[in-house]
Tab-separated table of C-alpha atoms in Angstrom:
chain	number	residue	atom	x	y	z
A	133	MET	CA	-8.731	-16.317	12.601
A	134	LYS	CA	-5.957	-16.381	9.951
A	135	ALA	CA	-5.082	-13.843	7.361
A	136	LEU	CA	-4.158	-14.069	3.641
A	137	VAL	CA	-2.276	-11.066	2.246
A	138	LEU	CA	-1.953	-10.910	-1.643
A	139	SER	CA	1.442	-9.486	-2.552
A	140	GLY	CA	1.944	-10.678	-6.211
A	141	GLY	CA	1.271	-8.734	-9.237
A	142	ALA	CA	3.518	-6.674	-11.523
A	143	GLY	CA	2.741	-3.276	-10.320
A	144	THR	CA	2.889	-1.849	-13.973
A	145	ARG	CA	1.313	1.510	-12.925
A	146	LEU	CA	4.472	2.243	-10.848
A	147	ARG	CA	7.086	1.660	-13.433
A	148	PRO	CA	9.887	2.420	-13.708
A	149	LEU	CA	10.125	1.916	-9.713
A	150	SER	CA	8.489	-1.491	-9.992
A	151	TYR	CA	10.987	-2.840	-12.406
A	152	SER	CA	13.491	-2.928	-9.505
A	153	MET	CA	11.245	-3.515	-6.409
A	154	PRO	CA	7.733	-4.811	-5.661
A	155	LYS	CA	4.960	-2.228	-5.383
A	156	GLN	CA	4.198	-3.633	-1.962
A	157	LEU	CA	7.563	-2.419	-0.481
A	158	VAL	CA	7.170	1.176	-1.659
A	159	PRO	CA	7.550	3.227	1.498
A	160	ILE	CA	4.857	5.267	2.787
A	161	ALA	CA	5.995	7.524	5.508
A	162	ASN	CA	9.283	5.625	5.344
A	163	LYS	CA	7.561	2.354	6.076
A	164	PRO	CA	6.694	-0.320	3.232
A	165	VAL	CA	3.034	-0.415	2.306
A	166	LEU	CA	3.202	-4.246	3.203
A	167	ALA	CA	4.397	-3.299	6.773
A	168	HIS	CA	1.415	-1.063	7.153
A	169	VAL	CA	-0.980	-4.020	6.094
A	170	LEU	CA	0.667	-6.465	8.473
A	171	GLN	CA	0.268	-4.017	11.379
A	172	ASN	CA	-3.385	-3.701	10.555
A	173	ILE	CA	-3.987	-7.373	10.676
A	174	LYS	CA	-1.931	-7.697	13.822
A	175	ASP	CA	-4.222	-5.159	15.456
A	176	LEU	CA	-6.894	-7.601	14.770
A	177	GLY	CA	-5.377	-10.167	17.082
A	178	VAL	CA	-4.455	-12.331	14.038
A	179	LYS	CA	-1.033	-13.951	14.336
A	180	GLU	CA	-0.899	-16.423	11.497
A	181	ILE	CA	-0.460	-14.616	8.095
A	182	GLY	CA	-0.055	-16.204	4.792
A	183	VAL	CA	1.555	-13.895	2.263
A	184	ILE	CA	0.939	-14.706	-1.547
A	185	VAL	CA	4.114	-13.775	-3.494
A	186	GLY	CA	5.216	-14.093	-6.980
A	187	ASP	CA	8.499	-13.300	-8.581
A	188	TRP	CA	9.529	-10.739	-5.914
A	189	ALA	CA	9.288	-13.436	-3.253
A	190	PRO	CA	12.931	-13.273	-2.139
A	191	GLU	CA	12.812	-9.475	-1.953
A	192	ILE	CA	9.555	-9.469	0.095
A	193	ALA	CA	10.908	-12.139	2.505
A	194	ASP	CA	14.088	-10.271	2.995
A	195	VAL	CA	12.391	-7.054	4.011
A	196	MET	CA	9.476	-8.609	5.802
A	197	GLY	CA	11.077	-11.808	7.519
A	198	ASP	CA	9.140	-14.256	9.287
A	199	GLY	CA	6.875	-11.694	11.260
A	200	ALA	CA	8.605	-12.451	14.509
A	201	GLN	CA	9.662	-8.973	14.999
A	202	CYS	CA	6.050	-7.800	15.212
A	203	GLY	CA	4.644	-10.853	17.177
A	204	THR	CA	3.213	-12.684	14.189
A	205	ARG	CA	4.051	-15.731	12.067
A	206	VAL	CA	4.422	-15.157	8.302
A	207	THR	CA	4.120	-18.060	5.774
A	208	TYR	CA	5.065	-17.258	2.085
A	209	ILE	CA	2.982	-19.046	-0.461
A	210	ARG	CA	4.245	-18.882	-3.981
A	211	GLN	CA	1.964	-18.189	-7.025
A	212	ASP	CA	3.605	-18.906	-10.375
A	213	GLN	CA	1.763	-16.219	-12.063
A	214	PRO	CA	-1.428	-14.005	-11.479
A	215	ARG	CA	-4.367	-16.385	-11.869
A	216	GLY	CA	-6.849	-14.307	-9.805
A	217	LEU	CA	-7.801	-13.614	-6.213
A	218	ALA	CA	-9.817	-16.824	-5.801
A	219	HIS	CA	-6.904	-18.681	-7.142
A	220	CYS	CA	-4.693	-17.291	-4.247
A	221	VAL	CA	-7.473	-18.747	-1.861
A	222	GLU	CA	-7.081	-22.152	-3.662
A	223	ILE	CA	-3.349	-22.359	-3.422
A	224	ALA	CA	-3.475	-21.374	0.187
A	225	ARG	CA	-5.985	-24.046	1.244
A	226	ASP	CA	-3.366	-26.147	3.241
A	227	PHE	CA	-2.265	-22.880	5.116
A	228	LEU	CA	-5.834	-21.785	5.774
A	229	GLY	CA	-7.157	-25.225	6.811
A	230	ASP	CA	-10.792	-24.888	8.298
A	231	ASP	CA	-10.042	-21.422	9.958
A	232	ASP	CA	-12.018	-18.227	9.327
A	233	PHE	CA	-9.684	-15.722	7.686
A	234	VAL	CA	-9.468	-12.075	6.407
A	235	MET	CA	-8.101	-11.705	2.871
A	236	TYR	CA	-6.367	-8.262	2.379
A	237	LEU	CA	-4.658	-6.880	-0.840
A	238	GLY	CA	-1.107	-5.973	0.003
A	239	ASP	CA	-1.059	-2.650	-1.704
A	240	ASN	CA	-4.272	-1.088	0.123
A	241	MET	CA	-3.598	1.580	2.715
A	242	LEU	CA	-6.418	1.802	5.336
A	243	PRO	CA	-4.584	3.649	8.110
A	244	ASP	CA	-7.831	3.922	10.296
A	245	GLY	CA	-7.753	0.230	10.679
A	246	ILE	CA	-10.496	-2.389	10.430
A	247	THR	CA	-10.836	-3.633	13.840
A	248	SER	CA	-14.514	-2.699	14.091
A	249	ILE	CA	-15.320	-4.472	11.016
A	250	ALA	CA	-13.520	-7.677	12.211
A	251	GLU	CA	-15.355	-7.469	15.512
A	252	GLU	CA	-18.682	-7.280	13.635
A	253	PHE	CA	-17.771	-10.475	11.495
A	254	ARG	CA	-16.627	-12.244	14.595
A	255	ALA	CA	-19.963	-11.443	16.435
A	256	ASN	CA	-22.330	-12.361	13.582
A	257	ARG	CA	-20.154	-14.687	11.482
A	258	PRO	CA	-21.815	-14.513	8.147
A	259	THR	CA	-20.684	-16.892	5.535
A	260	ALA	CA	-18.717	-14.045	3.978
A	261	GLN	CA	-18.214	-10.305	4.676
A	262	VAL	CA	-16.961	-7.825	2.001
A	263	VAL	CA	-15.564	-4.280	2.948
A	264	VAL	CA	-16.946	-1.520	0.706
A	265	HIS	CA	-16.283	2.195	0.395
A	266	LYS	CA	-18.526	4.751	-1.392
A	267	VAL	CA	-16.762	6.086	-4.713
A	268	PRO	CA	-17.810	8.921	-6.984
A	269	ASP	CA	-17.141	6.660	-10.193
A	270	PRO	CA	-17.757	3.093	-9.417
A	271	ARG	CA	-17.118	1.909	-13.028
A	272	ALA	CA	-13.558	1.240	-12.230
A	273	PHE	CA	-14.216	-1.127	-9.455
A	274	GLY	CA	-16.028	-4.232	-8.350
A	275	VAL	CA	-19.424	-2.995	-7.288
A	276	VAL	CA	-21.759	-4.323	-4.581
A	277	GLU	CA	-25.387	-4.246	-4.776
A	278	LEU	CA	-27.541	-4.693	-1.560
A	279	ASP	CA	-30.951	-6.055	-1.035
A	280	ALA	CA	-33.549	-4.430	1.041
A	281	GLU	CA	-32.193	-5.940	4.257
A	282	GLY	CA	-28.743	-4.859	3.618
A	283	GLY	CA	-27.485	-8.261	2.470
A	284	VAL	CA	-25.332	-8.615	-0.663
A	285	GLU	CA	-27.498	-9.313	-3.541
A	286	ARG	CA	-25.095	-8.925	-6.392
A	287	LEU	CA	-21.399	-8.331	-7.200
A	288	VAL	CA	-20.535	-6.753	-10.650
A	289	GLU	CA	-16.952	-6.377	-11.854
A	290	LYS	CA	-16.490	-2.799	-13.329
A	291	PRO	CA	-20.198	-2.073	-14.527
A	292	ARG	CA	-20.728	0.221	-17.432
A	293	GLN	CA	-23.915	1.356	-15.619
A	294	PRO	CA	-23.421	0.789	-11.957
A	295	ARG	CA	-26.624	0.473	-9.719
A	296	SER	CA	-24.515	1.150	-6.627
A	297	ASP	CA	-21.747	3.433	-5.403
A	298	LEU	CA	-20.231	0.727	-3.008
A	299	ALA	CA	-16.941	-0.440	-4.326
A	300	LEU	CA	-14.952	-3.372	-3.114
A	301	ILE	CA	-11.822	-2.274	-1.549
A	302	GLY	CA	-9.810	-5.339	-1.226
A	303	VAL	CA	-10.533	-6.681	2.196
A	304	TYR	CA	-12.740	-9.653	2.776
A	305	PHE	CA	-13.812	-11.836	5.786
A	306	PHE	CA	-14.406	-15.480	5.030
A	307	THR	CA	-15.520	-18.909	6.709
A	308	PRO	CA	-14.292	-22.077	5.282
A	309	ALA	CA	-17.347	-22.205	3.027
A	310	ILE	CA	-15.369	-20.064	0.595
A	311	HIS	CA	-13.388	-22.942	-0.441
A	312	GLU	CA	-16.370	-24.805	-1.871
A	313	ALA	CA	-17.277	-21.671	-3.807
A	314	VAL	CA	-13.586	-21.287	-5.185
A	315	ALA	CA	-13.867	-24.980	-6.283
A	316	SER	CA	-17.250	-24.471	-8.033
A	317	ILE	CA	-16.322	-21.430	-10.255
A	318	GLU	CA	-14.671	-21.477	-13.644
A	319	PRO	CA	-12.009	-18.896	-14.899
A	320	SER	CA	-13.429	-15.608	-16.351
A	321	ALA	CA	-12.917	-14.304	-19.668
A	322	ARG	CA	-9.562	-13.050	-18.752
A	323	GLY	CA	-8.548	-16.471	-17.602
A	324	GLU	CA	-8.471	-15.970	-13.953
A	325	LEU	CA	-10.517	-17.215	-10.977
A	326	GLU	CA	-12.271	-14.185	-9.839
A	327	ILE	CA	-13.184	-13.731	-5.957
A	328	THR	CA	-16.218	-11.880	-7.013
A	329	ASP	CA	-17.521	-14.932	-8.773
A	330	ALA	CA	-16.713	-17.077	-5.761
A	331	ILE	CA	-18.772	-14.672	-3.543
A	332	GLN	CA	-21.674	-14.476	-6.072
A	333	TRP	CA	-21.686	-18.308	-6.001
A	334	LEU	CA	-22.291	-18.032	-2.215
A	335	VAL	CA	-24.979	-15.493	-2.793
A	336	GLU	CA	-26.821	-17.626	-5.252
A	337	ASN	CA	-26.609	-20.736	-3.219
A	338	GLY	CA	-28.389	-18.918	-0.201
A	339	ALA	CA	-25.377	-18.012	1.834
A	340	ASP	CA	-25.484	-15.163	4.246
A	341	VAL	CA	-22.946	-12.600	2.719
A	342	ARG	CA	-22.865	-9.278	4.105
A	343	ALA	CA	-21.126	-5.907	3.411
A	344	SER	CA	-19.581	-3.432	5.880
A	345	GLU	CA	-18.815	0.176	4.941
A	346	TYR	CA	-15.414	1.452	5.547
A	347	ASP	CA	-15.717	5.213	6.311
A	348	GLY	CA	-11.975	5.966	6.958
A	349	TYR	CA	-9.296	6.944	4.512
A	350	TRP	CA	-8.454	4.385	1.983
A	351	LYS	CA	-5.984	4.480	-0.957
A	352	ASP	CA	-4.973	1.860	-3.504
A	353	THR	CA	-1.305	2.596	-3.873
A	354	GLY	CA	-1.182	1.412	-7.499
A	355	ASN	CA	0.147	4.642	-9.039
A	356	VAL	CA	2.448	7.556	-8.269
A	357	ASP	CA	-0.146	10.160	-7.466
A	358	ASP	CA	-1.808	7.750	-5.085
A	359	VAL	CA	1.441	6.953	-3.248
A	360	LEU	CA	2.321	10.529	-2.829
A	361	GLU	CA	-1.246	11.538	-1.568
A	362	CYS	CA	-1.137	8.644	0.858
A	363	ASN	CA	2.346	9.619	2.075
A	364	ALA	CA	1.093	13.155	2.827
A	365	HIS	CA	-1.967	11.798	4.565
A	366	LEU	CA	0.173	9.813	6.863
A	367	LEU	CA	2.649	12.493	7.599
A	368	ASP	CA	-0.086	14.636	8.598
A	369	ARG	CA	-0.808	12.316	11.381
A	370	MET	CA	2.707	11.940	12.620
A	371	ASP	CA	4.175	13.171	15.860
A	372	ALA	CA	7.400	14.987	15.929
A	373	HIS	CA	10.636	13.296	17.142
A	374	ILE	CA	14.263	14.573	16.760
A	375	ALA	CA	16.938	11.755	17.310
A	376	GLY	CA	19.529	13.105	14.985
A	377	GLU	CA	21.601	16.092	14.841
A	378	VAL	CA	20.297	19.554	13.781
A	379	ASP	CA	23.035	22.314	13.761
A	380	GLU	CA	22.518	25.754	15.096
A	381	HIS	CA	22.097	27.284	11.528
A	382	SER	CA	19.215	24.961	10.831
A	383	VAL	CA	15.512	25.353	11.372
A	384	VAL	CA	13.277	22.370	11.843
A	385	ASP	CA	9.448	22.930	12.061
A	386	ASP	CA	6.927	21.144	14.162
A	387	GLN	CA	5.782	17.730	13.021
A	388	VAL	CA	9.244	16.656	11.774
A	389	VAL	CA	10.945	13.298	12.402
A	390	VAL	CA	14.698	13.317	12.111
A	391	GLY	CA	16.104	9.729	12.630
A	392	ALA	CA	19.187	8.710	14.695
A	393	GLY	CA	22.457	9.433	12.908
A	394	ALA	CA	20.799	11.836	10.653
A	395	ARG	CA	22.325	15.337	10.175
A	396	ILE	CA	20.607	18.663	9.283
A	397	VAL	CA	23.252	21.085	8.412
A	398	ARG	CA	22.374	24.754	7.474
A	399	SER	CA	19.063	23.679	6.265
A	400	ARG	CA	15.266	24.154	6.749
A	401	VAL	CA	12.961	21.194	7.294
A	402	ARG	CA	9.329	22.192	6.925
A	403	GLY	CA	6.730	19.791	8.447
A	404	PRO	CA	5.193	17.442	8.137
A	405	ALA	CA	8.292	15.584	6.964
A	406	ILE	CA	10.378	12.600	7.882
A	407	ILE	CA	14.171	12.198	7.568
A	408	ALA	CA	15.405	8.601	8.270
A	409	GLU	CA	18.512	7.237	9.824
A	410	ASN	CA	22.022	8.276	8.693
A	411	THR	CA	20.748	10.883	6.084
A	412	VAL	CA	22.491	14.171	5.545
A	413	VAL	CA	20.720	17.151	4.506
A	414	GLU	CA	22.858	20.176	3.890
A	415	ASP	CA	22.149	23.685	2.618
A	416	SER	CA	18.728	22.578	1.496
A	417	ASP	CA	14.979	23.212	2.096
A	418	ILE	CA	12.999	20.055	2.662
A	419	GLY	CA	9.209	19.794	2.932
A	420	PRO	CA	6.354	19.831	3.638
A	421	TYR	CA	5.023	16.439	2.816
A	422	THR	CA	8.449	14.707	2.162
A	423	SER	CA	9.768	11.383	3.167
A	424	ILE	CA	13.448	10.849	2.772
A	425	GLY	CA	14.843	7.213	3.359
A	426	ARG	CA	18.001	6.050	5.063
A	427	ASP	CA	21.563	6.765	4.134
A	428	CYS	CA	20.565	9.644	1.656
A	429	GLU	CA	22.436	12.698	0.803
A	430	LEU	CA	20.642	15.936	-0.007
A	431	ARG	CA	22.808	18.878	-0.790
A	432	SER	CA	21.835	22.485	-1.960
A	433	SER	CA	18.482	21.355	-2.956
A	434	THR	CA	14.783	22.164	-2.518
A	435	VAL	CA	12.485	19.115	-2.132
A	436	SER	CA	8.763	19.061	-1.262
A	437	GLY	CA	5.831	16.810	-1.630
A	438	SER	CA	8.144	13.830	-2.431
A	439	ILE	CA	9.342	10.441	-1.450
A	440	VAL	CA	13.018	9.810	-1.647
A	441	LEU	CA	14.033	6.137	-1.193
A	442	ASP	CA	17.154	4.870	0.548
A	443	ARG	CA	20.703	5.758	-0.436
A	444	ALA	CA	19.615	8.300	-3.070
A	445	ARG	CA	21.711	11.363	-3.672
A	446	ILE	CA	20.138	14.733	-4.740
A	447	SER	CA	22.468	17.735	-5.312
A	448	HIS	CA	22.002	21.377	-6.508
A	449	VAL	CA	18.456	20.848	-7.544
A	450	ARG	CA	15.961	23.464	-7.010
A	451	ASN	CA	12.138	23.153	-6.835
A	452	LEU	CA	11.983	19.292	-7.048
A	453	ARG	CA	8.323	18.479	-6.096
A	454	ASP	CA	5.762	15.686	-6.333
A	455	SER	CA	8.455	13.149	-7.059
A	456	LEU	CA	9.327	9.543	-6.343
A	457	ILE	CA	13.013	8.828	-6.435
A	458	GLY	CA	14.210	5.309	-6.272
A	459	ARG	CA	16.970	3.639	-4.060
A	460	ASP	CA	20.504	4.454	-5.089
A	461	ALA	CA	19.474	6.906	-7.653
A	462	THR	CA	21.500	10.250	-8.296
A	463	VAL	CA	19.884	13.467	-9.252
A	464	GLY	CA	22.070	16.425	-10.043
A	465	THR	CA	22.026	19.611	-11.992
A	466	GLY	CA	22.297	19.897	-15.916
A	467	GLU	CA	21.944	22.707	-18.361
A	468	LEU	CA	18.172	22.944	-18.731
A	469	ASN	CA	16.191	26.061	-17.600
A	470	VAL	CA	12.855	25.131	-16.240
A	471	PRO	CA	10.838	26.519	-13.201
A	472	HIS	CA	10.501	23.257	-11.467
A	473	HIS	CA	11.005	19.460	-11.766
A	474	ARG	CA	8.820	16.430	-11.249
A	475	LEU	CA	10.520	13.162	-11.383
A	476	VAL	CA	9.652	9.382	-11.089
A	477	VAL	CA	13.107	7.740	-10.726
A	478	GLY	CA	13.777	4.018	-10.503
A	479	ASP	CA	16.484	2.370	-8.560
A	480	PHE	CA	20.288	3.225	-9.559
A	481	THR	CA	19.102	5.893	-12.069
A	482	ARG	CA	21.146	9.011	-12.795
A	483	VAL	CA	19.447	12.190	-13.818
A	484	GLU	CA	20.954	15.556	-14.770
A	485	VAL	CA	18.489	18.665	-14.420
A	486	ALA	CA	18.580	22.290	-14.708
A	487	ALA	CA	20.586	24.165	-11.805
């Protein structure tokens, strides 16, 4: 089995951060979303991974490399512009060959893994197997309707009156039969080749298409609130590890990670939280549910429920919470008087806030 990971797209819901970095590289618990995805795929025993990339191809390749560091082989496949998920399958035809494959959206977080679903696919080998999750409002998703035997009867994209609460969550298992289906469909009204249309073509032509329900934690990290919620969820599962320096005037709670070369000086770090390598936290109160990247400086500040990316600097800011601070950003005091602050700050931004 091979894997096809989709890492194109503009990430408009994560602007301004996505103006300067691809959404798939936004860190969750100090690890890019795409790295979490590739780890899940490696856990399936899959070593050949094709990654569909767009304009951010050089940045993604620079961070993720060729996969050798985690025992996989990554091949980057360029898509000139978003043309639909089925188009990704089409342009990856040479890479995929006649192998079965798992297709996985590169901004999806499924920290509980999909190994049991992969084993189910391998054991039964239906023509296609989609992964679904029950949602309270299916109207925003592709929805799967099942027949009496539990097979897929119909797929409907964002129905106004859904007849099922089973939403597609961006993980699919395919045999090579999907290539004929992709070649047989036409672009949708929005001009894209839809993978739901290709799967529906299989259903209508008598193929065995099944659905597996994922009952673990799932989050589409497409907007700031979802990124922060997912970060908190992963931090809750984290074990403590102190590799950096914590001085005698500091207090570090349980369930805190302090990376090598980091220094905690006259500060409190409330778990769960993670402080990456070579970051300095001085006269500050950090956490809970906060991830601080590498080479950051936080001085005389209070930060909670937030993600701070590499090389950011925060000084003399109180009650900063539920925020996403980009790489190399500088956040400092100004003249306003507000009880707390919430920021979504892109790379290299400079912000002044109330002391």
